Amino acid sequence: GIEDRASYEKLKDEIFALPIGSYFNPIKFEEDINRFLQKVKDLGHFDAHYVEGDTPLVTYERSAQQVFINLNLYLGPQYKVGN
């Protein structure tokens, strides 16, 4: 499971890894969000979902040619089958 933060961070880095200088693809990013949510649901976080925040999910800074991502995900409890 992903009980500890290190496992969660590793999974996040595997799915959302985008090296600096790479092109941002909003369609692939949306697919990555869904893939991440499916993986944590497969690990027992059945209530996991994206949470709308006060700031936009993606902000484009055209002058600096940068993209800022504000992704709020709720994992919820991790459900396990008892013995």
mmCIF file of N, CA, C and O in Angstrom:
data_model
loop_
_atom_site.group_PDB
_atom_site.id
_atom_site.type_symbol
_atom_site.label_atom_id
_atom_site.label_comp_id
_atom_site.label_asym_id
_atom_site.label_seq_id
_atom_site.Cartn_x
_atom_site.Cartn_y
_atom_site.Cartn_z
ATOM 1 N N GLY A 1 0.807 -1.187 0.000
ATOM 2 C CA GLY A 1 0.000 0.000 0.000
ATOM 3 C C GLY A 1 0.857 1.262 0.000
ATOM 4 O O GLY A 1 2.072 1.183 -0.073
ATOM 5 N N ILE A 2 0.185 2.373 0.130
ATOM 6 C CA ILE A 2 0.923 3.632 0.181
ATOM 7 C C ILE A 2 0.677 4.316 1.515
ATOM 8 O O ILE A 2 0.364 5.483 1.592
ATOM 9 N N GLU A 3 0.854 3.567 2.604
ATOM 10 C CA GLU A 3 0.628 4.110 3.930
ATOM 11 C C GLU A 3 1.624 5.216 4.253
ATOM 12 O O GLU A 3 1.296 6.170 4.919
ATOM 13 N N ASP A 4 2.852 5.079 3.804
ATOM 14 C CA ASP A 4 3.854 6.086 4.133
ATOM 15 C C ASP A 4 4.033 7.089 2.998
ATOM 16 O O ASP A 4 3.805 6.791 1.838
ATOM 17 N N ARG A 5 4.428 8.278 3.372
ATOM 18 C CA ARG A 5 4.550 9.384 2.427
ATOM 19 C C ARG A 5 5.568 9.096 1.326
ATOM 20 O O ARG A 5 5.377 9.511 0.193
ATOM 21 N N ALA A 6 6.644 8.391 1.646
ATOM 22 C CA ALA A 6 7.684 8.102 0.648
ATOM 23 C C ALA A 6 7.115 7.282 -0.511
ATOM 24 O O ALA A 6 7.435 7.545 -1.672
ATOM 25 N N SER A 7 6.268 6.317 -0.222
ATOM 26 C CA SER A 7 5.660 5.504 -1.280
ATOM 27 C C SER A 7 4.732 6.343 -2.146
ATOM 28 O O SER A 7 4.706 6.207 -3.368
ATOM 29 N N TYR A 8 3.982 7.238 -1.512
ATOM 30 C CA TYR A 8 3.087 8.131 -2.241
ATOM 31 C C TYR A 8 3.892 9.058 -3.150
ATOM 32 O O TYR A 8 3.559 9.244 -4.312
ATOM 33 N N GLU A 9 4.967 9.622 -2.622
ATOM 34 C CA GLU A 9 5.810 10.526 -3.411
ATOM 35 C C GLU A 9 6.442 9.796 -4.593
ATOM 36 O O GLU A 9 6.534 10.355 -5.685
ATOM 37 N N LYS A 10 6.868 8.565 -4.380
ATOM 38 C CA LYS A 10 7.475 7.785 -5.462
ATOM 39 C C LYS A 10 6.461 7.535 -6.581
ATOM 40 O O LYS A 10 6.774 7.709 -7.761
ATOM 41 N N LEU A 11 5.254 7.154 -6.219
ATOM 42 C CA LEU A 11 4.206 6.910 -7.204
ATOM 43 C C LEU A 11 3.879 8.203 -7.960
ATOM 44 O O LEU A 11 3.768 8.212 -9.187
ATOM 45 N N LYS A 12 3.777 9.307 -7.237
ATOM 46 C CA LYS A 12 3.501 10.601 -7.845
ATOM 47 C C LYS A 12 4.603 10.973 -8.838
ATOM 48 O O LYS A 12 4.324 11.400 -9.956
ATOM 49 N N ASP A 13 5.849 10.794 -8.430
ATOM 50 C CA ASP A 13 6.979 11.124 -9.300
ATOM 51 C C ASP A 13 7.021 10.242 -10.544
ATOM 52 O O ASP A 13 7.359 10.703 -11.625
ATOM 53 N N GLU A 14 6.670 8.962 -10.398
ATOM 54 C CA GLU A 14 6.661 8.042 -11.543
ATOM 55 C C GLU A 14 5.618 8.468 -12.579
ATOM 56 O O GLU A 14 5.860 8.406 -13.776
ATOM 57 N N ILE A 15 4.469 8.902 -12.130
ATOM 58 C CA ILE A 15 3.379 9.223 -13.047
ATOM 59 C C ILE A 15 3.481 10.640 -13.602
ATOM 60 O O ILE A 15 3.265 10.859 -14.787
ATOM 61 N N PHE A 16 3.844 11.598 -12.747
ATOM 62 C CA PHE A 16 3.827 13.001 -13.170
ATOM 63 C C PHE A 16 5.196 13.543 -13.554
ATOM 64 O O PHE A 16 5.334 14.742 -13.753
ATOM 65 N N ALA A 17 6.197 12.685 -13.671
ATOM 66 C CA ALA A 17 7.548 13.164 -13.982
ATOM 67 C C ALA A 17 7.558 13.905 -15.316
ATOM 68 O O ALA A 17 7.150 13.379 -16.340
ATOM 69 N N LEU A 18 8.010 15.139 -15.266
ATOM 70 C CA LEU A 18 8.131 15.953 -16.470
ATOM 71 C C LEU A 18 9.394 16.791 -16.300
ATOM 72 O O LEU A 18 9.408 17.754 -15.539
ATOM 73 N N PRO A 19 10.462 16.409 -16.977
ATOM 74 C CA PRO A 19 11.728 17.128 -16.818
ATOM 75 C C PRO A 19 11.594 18.600 -17.198
ATOM 76 O O PRO A 19 10.836 18.956 -18.102
ATOM 77 N N ILE A 20 12.334 19.443 -16.495
ATOM 78 C CA ILE A 20 12.343 20.873 -16.805
ATOM 79 C C ILE A 20 12.781 21.056 -18.248
ATOM 80 O O ILE A 20 13.720 20.419 -18.715
ATOM 81 N N GLY A 21 12.071 21.895 -18.963
ATOM 82 C CA GLY A 21 12.372 22.134 -20.373
ATOM 83 C C GLY A 21 11.522 21.299 -21.310
ATOM 84 O O GLY A 21 11.529 21.516 -22.511
ATOM 85 N N SER A 22 10.770 20.329 -20.763
ATOM 86 C CA SER A 22 9.888 19.500 -21.583
ATOM 87 C C SER A 22 8.639 20.284 -21.958
ATOM 88 O O SER A 22 8.284 21.266 -21.314
ATOM 89 N N TYR A 23 7.969 19.831 -22.986
ATOM 90 C CA TYR A 23 6.712 20.443 -23.407
ATOM 91 C C TYR A 23 5.569 19.916 -22.552
ATOM 92 O O TYR A 23 5.502 18.729 -22.283
ATOM 93 N N PHE A 24 4.689 20.799 -22.139
ATOM 94 C CA PHE A 24 3.518 20.416 -21.348
ATOM 95 C C PHE A 24 2.386 20.048 -22.290
ATOM 96 O O PHE A 24 2.040 20.808 -23.186
ATOM 97 N N ASN A 25 1.819 18.866 -22.076
ATOM 98 C CA ASN A 25 0.704 18.381 -22.882
ATOM 99 C C ASN A 25 -0.512 18.257 -21.962
ATOM 100 O O ASN A 25 -0.576 17.333 -21.145
ATOM 101 N N PRO A 26 -1.482 19.172 -22.063
ATOM 102 C CA PRO A 26 -2.623 19.130 -21.145
ATOM 103 C C PRO A 26 -3.452 17.860 -21.255
ATOM 104 O O PRO A 26 -4.020 17.408 -20.266
ATOM 105 N N ILE A 27 -3.514 17.264 -22.427
ATOM 106 C CA ILE A 27 -4.276 16.016 -22.586
ATOM 107 C C ILE A 27 -3.584 14.887 -21.842
ATOM 108 O O ILE A 27 -4.208 14.120 -21.108
ATOM 109 N N LYS A 28 -2.261 14.781 -21.996
ATOM 110 C CA LYS A 28 -1.502 13.750 -21.286
ATOM 111 C C LYS A 28 -1.569 13.990 -19.779
ATOM 112 O O LYS A 28 -1.677 13.048 -18.991
ATOM 113 N N PHE A 29 -1.537 15.252 -19.364
ATOM 114 C CA PHE A 29 -1.618 15.571 -17.941
ATOM 115 C C PHE A 29 -2.945 15.079 -17.355
ATOM 116 O O PHE A 29 -2.976 14.480 -16.285
ATOM 117 N N GLU A 30 -4.041 15.301 -18.066
ATOM 118 C CA GLU A 30 -5.353 14.813 -17.617
ATOM 119 C C GLU A 30 -5.359 13.287 -17.526
ATOM 120 O O GLU A 30 -5.883 12.707 -16.572
ATOM 121 N N GLU A 31 -4.743 12.633 -18.504
ATOM 122 C CA GLU A 31 -4.629 11.170 -18.479
ATOM 123 C C GLU A 31 -3.792 10.717 -17.290
ATOM 124 O O GLU A 31 -4.107 9.709 -16.644
ATOM 125 N N ASP A 32 -2.726 11.455 -16.983
ATOM 126 C CA ASP A 32 -1.871 11.115 -15.845
ATOM 127 C C ASP A 32 -2.629 11.241 -14.526
ATOM 128 O O ASP A 32 -2.464 10.408 -13.627
ATOM 129 N N ILE A 33 -3.468 12.266 -14.399
ATOM 130 C CA ILE A 33 -4.282 12.411 -13.185
ATOM 131 C C ILE A 33 -5.174 11.182 -13.023
ATOM 132 O O ILE A 33 -5.253 10.582 -11.948
ATOM 133 N N ASN A 34 -5.840 10.792 -14.096
ATOM 134 C CA ASN A 34 -6.727 9.625 -14.040
ATOM 135 C C ASN A 34 -5.949 8.343 -13.752
ATOM 136 O O ASN A 34 -6.423 7.482 -13.008
ATOM 137 N N ARG A 35 -4.752 8.230 -14.319
ATOM 138 C CA ARG A 35 -3.922 7.037 -14.079
ATOM 139 C C ARG A 35 -3.487 6.985 -12.614
ATOM 140 O O ARG A 35 -3.527 5.932 -11.982
ATOM 141 N N PHE A 36 -3.085 8.126 -12.066
ATOM 142 C CA PHE A 36 -2.697 8.194 -10.658
ATOM 143 C C PHE A 36 -3.873 7.804 -9.757
ATOM 144 O O PHE A 36 -3.717 6.991 -8.845
ATOM 145 N N LEU A 37 -5.035 8.388 -10.014
ATOM 146 C CA LEU A 37 -6.207 8.074 -9.193
ATOM 147 C C LEU A 37 -6.566 6.591 -9.282
ATOM 148 O O LEU A 37 -6.928 5.969 -8.283
ATOM 149 N N GLN A 38 -6.443 6.002 -10.461
ATOM 150 C CA GLN A 38 -6.738 4.575 -10.599
ATOM 151 C C GLN A 38 -5.743 3.729 -9.804
ATOM 152 O O GLN A 38 -6.125 2.763 -9.150
ATOM 153 N N LYS A 39 -4.467 4.112 -9.826
ATOM 154 C CA LYS A 39 -3.457 3.349 -9.074
ATOM 155 C C LYS A 39 -3.713 3.401 -7.574
ATOM 156 O O LYS A 39 -3.614 2.386 -6.892
ATOM 157 N N VAL A 40 -4.045 4.595 -7.035
ATOM 158 C CA VAL A 40 -4.303 4.657 -5.602
ATOM 159 C C VAL A 40 -5.611 3.960 -5.238
ATOM 160 O O VAL A 40 -5.726 3.386 -4.160
ATOM 161 N N LYS A 41 -6.579 3.960 -6.143
ATOM 162 C CA LYS A 41 -7.807 3.196 -5.902
ATOM 163 C C LYS A 41 -7.512 1.700 -5.894
ATOM 164 O O LYS A 41 -8.066 0.955 -5.085
ATOM 165 N N ASP A 42 -6.624 1.267 -6.784
ATOM 166 C CA ASP A 42 -6.209 -0.144 -6.801
ATOM 167 C C ASP A 42 -5.524 -0.537 -5.495
ATOM 168 O O ASP A 42 -5.515 -1.716 -5.126
ATOM 169 N N LEU A 43 -4.953 0.451 -4.792
ATOM 170 C CA LEU A 43 -4.278 0.206 -3.518
ATOM 171 C C LEU A 43 -5.213 0.405 -2.325
ATOM 172 O O LEU A 43 -4.769 0.460 -1.188
ATOM 173 N N GLY A 44 -6.515 0.540 -2.584
ATOM 174 C CA GLY A 44 -7.492 0.592 -1.507
ATOM 175 C C GLY A 44 -8.024 1.958 -1.159
ATOM 176 O O GLY A 44 -8.857 2.089 -0.265
ATOM 177 N N HIS A 45 -7.579 2.998 -1.838
ATOM 178 C CA HIS A 45 -8.087 4.353 -1.576
ATOM 179 C C HIS A 45 -9.268 4.619 -2.514
ATOM 180 O O HIS A 45 -9.176 5.407 -3.447
ATOM 181 N N PHE A 46 -10.382 3.962 -2.238
ATOM 182 C CA PHE A 46 -11.530 3.988 -3.146
ATOM 183 C C PHE A 46 -12.189 5.369 -3.247
ATOM 184 O O PHE A 46 -12.906 5.643 -4.199
ATOM 185 N N ASP A 47 -11.948 6.225 -2.258
ATOM 186 C CA ASP A 47 -12.563 7.555 -2.249
ATOM 187 C C ASP A 47 -11.683 8.618 -2.907
ATOM 188 O O ASP A 47 -12.048 9.793 -2.916
ATOM 189 N N ALA A 48 -10.539 8.233 -3.450
ATOM 190 C CA ALA A 48 -9.597 9.198 -4.021
ATOM 191 C C ALA A 48 -10.244 9.975 -5.171
ATOM 192 O O ALA A 48 -10.954 9.415 -5.992
ATOM 193 N N HIS A 49 -9.986 11.292 -5.170
ATOM 194 C CA HIS A 49 -10.507 12.142 -6.233
ATOM 195 C C HIS A 49 -9.757 13.473 -6.266
ATOM 196 O O HIS A 49 -9.061 13.830 -5.323
ATOM 197 N N TYR A 50 -9.919 14.192 -7.359
ATOM 198 C CA TYR A 50 -9.349 15.525 -7.514
ATOM 199 C C TYR A 50 -10.228 16.522 -6.772
ATOM 200 O O TYR A 50 -11.448 16.432 -6.832
ATOM 201 N N VAL A 51 -9.606 17.454 -6.066
ATOM 202 C CA VAL A 51 -10.337 18.460 -5.303
ATOM 203 C C VAL A 51 -10.138 19.822 -5.963
ATOM 204 O O VAL A 51 -9.004 20.271 -6.129
ATOM 205 N N GLU A 52 -11.245 20.458 -6.357
ATOM 206 C CA GLU A 52 -11.177 21.810 -6.932
ATOM 207 C C GLU A 52 -10.699 22.773 -5.853
ATOM 208 O O GLU A 52 -11.203 22.766 -4.737
ATOM 209 N N GLY A 53 -9.729 23.598 -6.195
ATOM 210 C CA GLY A 53 -9.221 24.580 -5.241
ATOM 211 C C GLY A 53 -9.561 25.992 -5.677
ATOM 212 O O GLY A 53 -10.246 26.210 -6.678
ATOM 213 N N ASP A 54 -9.077 26.949 -4.911
ATOM 214 C CA ASP A 54 -9.301 28.357 -5.234
ATOM 215 C C ASP A 54 -8.449 28.809 -6.413
ATOM 216 O O ASP A 54 -8.802 29.742 -7.117
ATOM 217 N N THR A 55 -7.303 28.165 -6.596
ATOM 218 C CA THR A 55 -6.423 28.514 -7.717
ATOM 219 C C THR A 55 -6.657 27.561 -8.869
ATOM 220 O O THR A 55 -7.017 26.397 -8.663
ATOM 221 N N PRO A 56 -6.438 28.006 -10.085
ATOM 222 C CA PRO A 56 -6.646 27.131 -11.251
ATOM 223 C C PRO A 56 -5.710 25.921 -11.221
ATOM 224 O O PRO A 56 -4.613 25.995 -10.666
ATOM 225 N N LEU A 57 -6.162 24.851 -11.819
ATOM 226 C CA LEU A 57 -5.348 23.634 -11.902
ATOM 227 C C LEU A 57 -4.047 23.923 -12.648
ATOM 228 O O LEU A 57 -2.972 23.554 -12.208
ATOM 229 N N VAL A 58 -4.139 24.593 -13.776
ATOM 230 C CA VAL A 58 -2.961 24.916 -14.583
ATOM 231 C C VAL A 58 -2.974 26.409 -14.891
ATOM 232 O O VAL A 58 -3.990 26.956 -15.306
ATOM 233 N N THR A 59 -1.846 27.054 -14.659
ATOM 234 C CA THR A 59 -1.675 28.468 -14.976
ATOM 235 C C THR A 59 -0.507 28.589 -15.943
ATOM 236 O O THR A 59 0.571 28.051 -15.684
ATOM 237 N N TYR A 60 -0.742 29.256 -17.054
ATOM 238 C CA TYR A 60 0.303 29.447 -18.055
ATOM 239 C C TYR A 60 0.938 30.819 -17.873
ATOM 240 O O TYR A 60 0.241 31.827 -17.818
ATOM 241 N N GLU A 61 2.246 30.855 -17.784
ATOM 242 C CA GLU A 61 3.005 32.098 -17.717
ATOM 243 C C GLU A 61 3.716 32.253 -19.053
ATOM 244 O O GLU A 61 4.794 31.723 -19.270
ATOM 245 N N ARG A 62 3.057 32.933 -19.971
ATOM 246 C CA ARG A 62 3.567 33.030 -21.346
ATOM 247 C C ARG A 62 4.905 33.747 -21.444
ATOM 248 O O ARG A 62 5.771 33.351 -22.202
ATOM 249 N N SER A 63 5.090 34.815 -20.658
ATOM 250 C CA SER A 63 6.338 35.569 -20.767
ATOM 251 C C SER A 63 7.547 34.734 -20.347
ATOM 252 O O SER A 63 8.622 34.870 -20.907
ATOM 253 N N ALA A 64 7.360 33.868 -19.369
ATOM 254 C CA ALA A 64 8.462 33.017 -18.909
ATOM 255 C C ALA A 64 8.403 31.627 -19.541
ATOM 256 O O ALA A 64 9.239 30.786 -19.258
ATOM 257 N N GLN A 65 7.381 31.395 -20.355
ATOM 258 C CA GLN A 65 7.165 30.093 -20.998
ATOM 259 C C GLN A 65 7.161 28.967 -19.969
ATOM 260 O O GLN A 65 7.839 27.965 -20.116
ATOM 261 N N GLN A 66 6.380 29.181 -18.912
ATOM 262 C CA GLN A 66 6.282 28.200 -17.841
ATOM 263 C C GLN A 66 4.833 27.823 -17.587
ATOM 264 O O GLN A 66 3.918 28.570 -17.916
ATOM 265 N N VAL A 67 4.686 26.668 -16.983
ATOM 266 C CA VAL A 67 3.377 26.179 -16.568
ATOM 267 C C VAL A 67 3.454 25.891 -15.074
ATOM 268 O O VAL A 67 4.380 25.234 -14.610
ATOM 269 N N PHE A 68 2.481 26.405 -14.333
ATOM 270 C CA PHE A 68 2.395 26.135 -12.904
ATOM 271 C C PHE A 68 1.197 25.224 -12.673
ATOM 272 O O PHE A 68 0.104 25.489 -13.167
ATOM 273 N N ILE A 69 1.428 24.150 -11.922
ATOM 274 C CA ILE A 69 0.382 23.157 -11.683
ATOM 275 C C ILE A 69 0.029 23.155 -10.201
ATOM 276 O O ILE A 69 0.906 23.053 -9.346
ATOM 277 N N ASN A 70 -1.249 23.280 -9.913
ATOM 278 C CA ASN A 70 -1.754 23.240 -8.544
ATOM 279 C C ASN A 70 -2.733 22.074 -8.460
ATOM 280 O O ASN A 70 -3.915 22.224 -8.745
ATOM 281 N N LEU A 71 -2.229 20.921 -8.093
ATOM 282 C CA LEU A 71 -3.026 19.698 -8.108
ATOM 283 C C LEU A 71 -3.331 19.263 -6.682
ATOM 284 O O LEU A 71 -2.423 18.925 -5.917
ATOM 285 N N ASN A 72 -4.596 19.308 -6.307
ATOM 286 C CA ASN A 72 -5.037 18.869 -4.984
ATOM 287 C C ASN A 72 -5.772 17.544 -5.133
ATOM 288 O O ASN A 72 -6.821 17.486 -5.762
ATOM 289 N N LEU A 73 -5.199 16.517 -4.539
ATOM 290 C CA LEU A 73 -5.813 15.192 -4.591
ATOM 291 C C LEU A 73 -6.161 14.738 -3.184
ATOM 292 O O LEU A 73 -5.374 14.906 -2.255
ATOM 293 N N TYR A 74 -7.340 14.190 -3.040
ATOM 294 C CA TYR A 74 -7.774 13.608 -1.776
ATOM 295 C C TYR A 74 -7.695 12.098 -1.921
ATOM 296 O O TYR A 74 -8.300 11.529 -2.832
ATOM 297 N N LEU A 75 -6.919 11.452 -1.052
ATOM 298 C CA LEU A 75 -6.801 9.989 -1.111
ATOM 299 C C LEU A 75 -7.866 9.305 -0.284
ATOM 300 O O LEU A 75 -8.380 8.268 -0.660
ATOM 301 N N GLY A 76 -8.186 9.865 0.866
ATOM 302 C CA GLY A 76 -9.141 9.220 1.753
ATOM 303 C C GLY A 76 -8.509 8.041 2.464
ATOM 304 O O GLY A 76 -7.317 7.764 2.311
ATOM 305 N N PRO A 77 -9.297 7.319 3.225
ATOM 306 C CA PRO A 77 -8.756 6.171 3.969
ATOM 307 C C PRO A 77 -8.379 5.031 3.018
ATOM 308 O O PRO A 77 -8.897 4.950 1.903
ATOM 309 N N GLN A 78 -7.490 4.189 3.492
ATOM 310 C CA GLN A 78 -7.109 3.009 2.717
ATOM 311 C C GLN A 78 -7.867 1.810 3.305
ATOM 312 O O GLN A 78 -7.719 1.458 4.462
ATOM 313 N N TYR A 79 -8.702 1.208 2.481
ATOM 314 C CA TYR A 79 -9.515 0.073 2.892
ATOM 315 C C TYR A 79 -8.734 -1.222 2.671
ATOM 316 O O TYR A 79 -8.080 -1.384 1.643
ATOM 317 N N LYS A 80 -8.823 -2.129 3.645
ATOM 318 C CA LYS A 80 -8.138 -3.420 3.553
ATOM 319 C C LYS A 80 -9.114 -4.528 3.883
ATOM 320 O O LYS A 80 -10.045 -4.347 4.679
ATOM 321 N N VAL A 81 -8.878 -5.689 3.322
ATOM 322 C CA VAL A 81 -9.691 -6.869 3.598
ATOM 323 C C VAL A 81 -9.162 -7.517 4.872
ATOM 324 O O VAL A 81 -7.957 -7.719 5.017
ATOM 325 N N GLY A 82 -10.043 -7.830 5.805
ATOM 326 C CA GLY A 82 -9.632 -8.465 7.054
ATOM 327 C C GLY A 82 -9.392 -9.952 6.848
ATOM 328 O O GLY A 82 -9.763 -10.560 5.854
ATOM 329 N N ASN A 83 -8.698 -10.534 7.814
ATOM 330 C CA ASN A 83 -8.406 -11.976 7.763
ATOM 331 C C ASN A 83 -9.620 -12.781 8.179
ATOM 332 O O ASN A 83 -10.324 -12.489 9.038
#
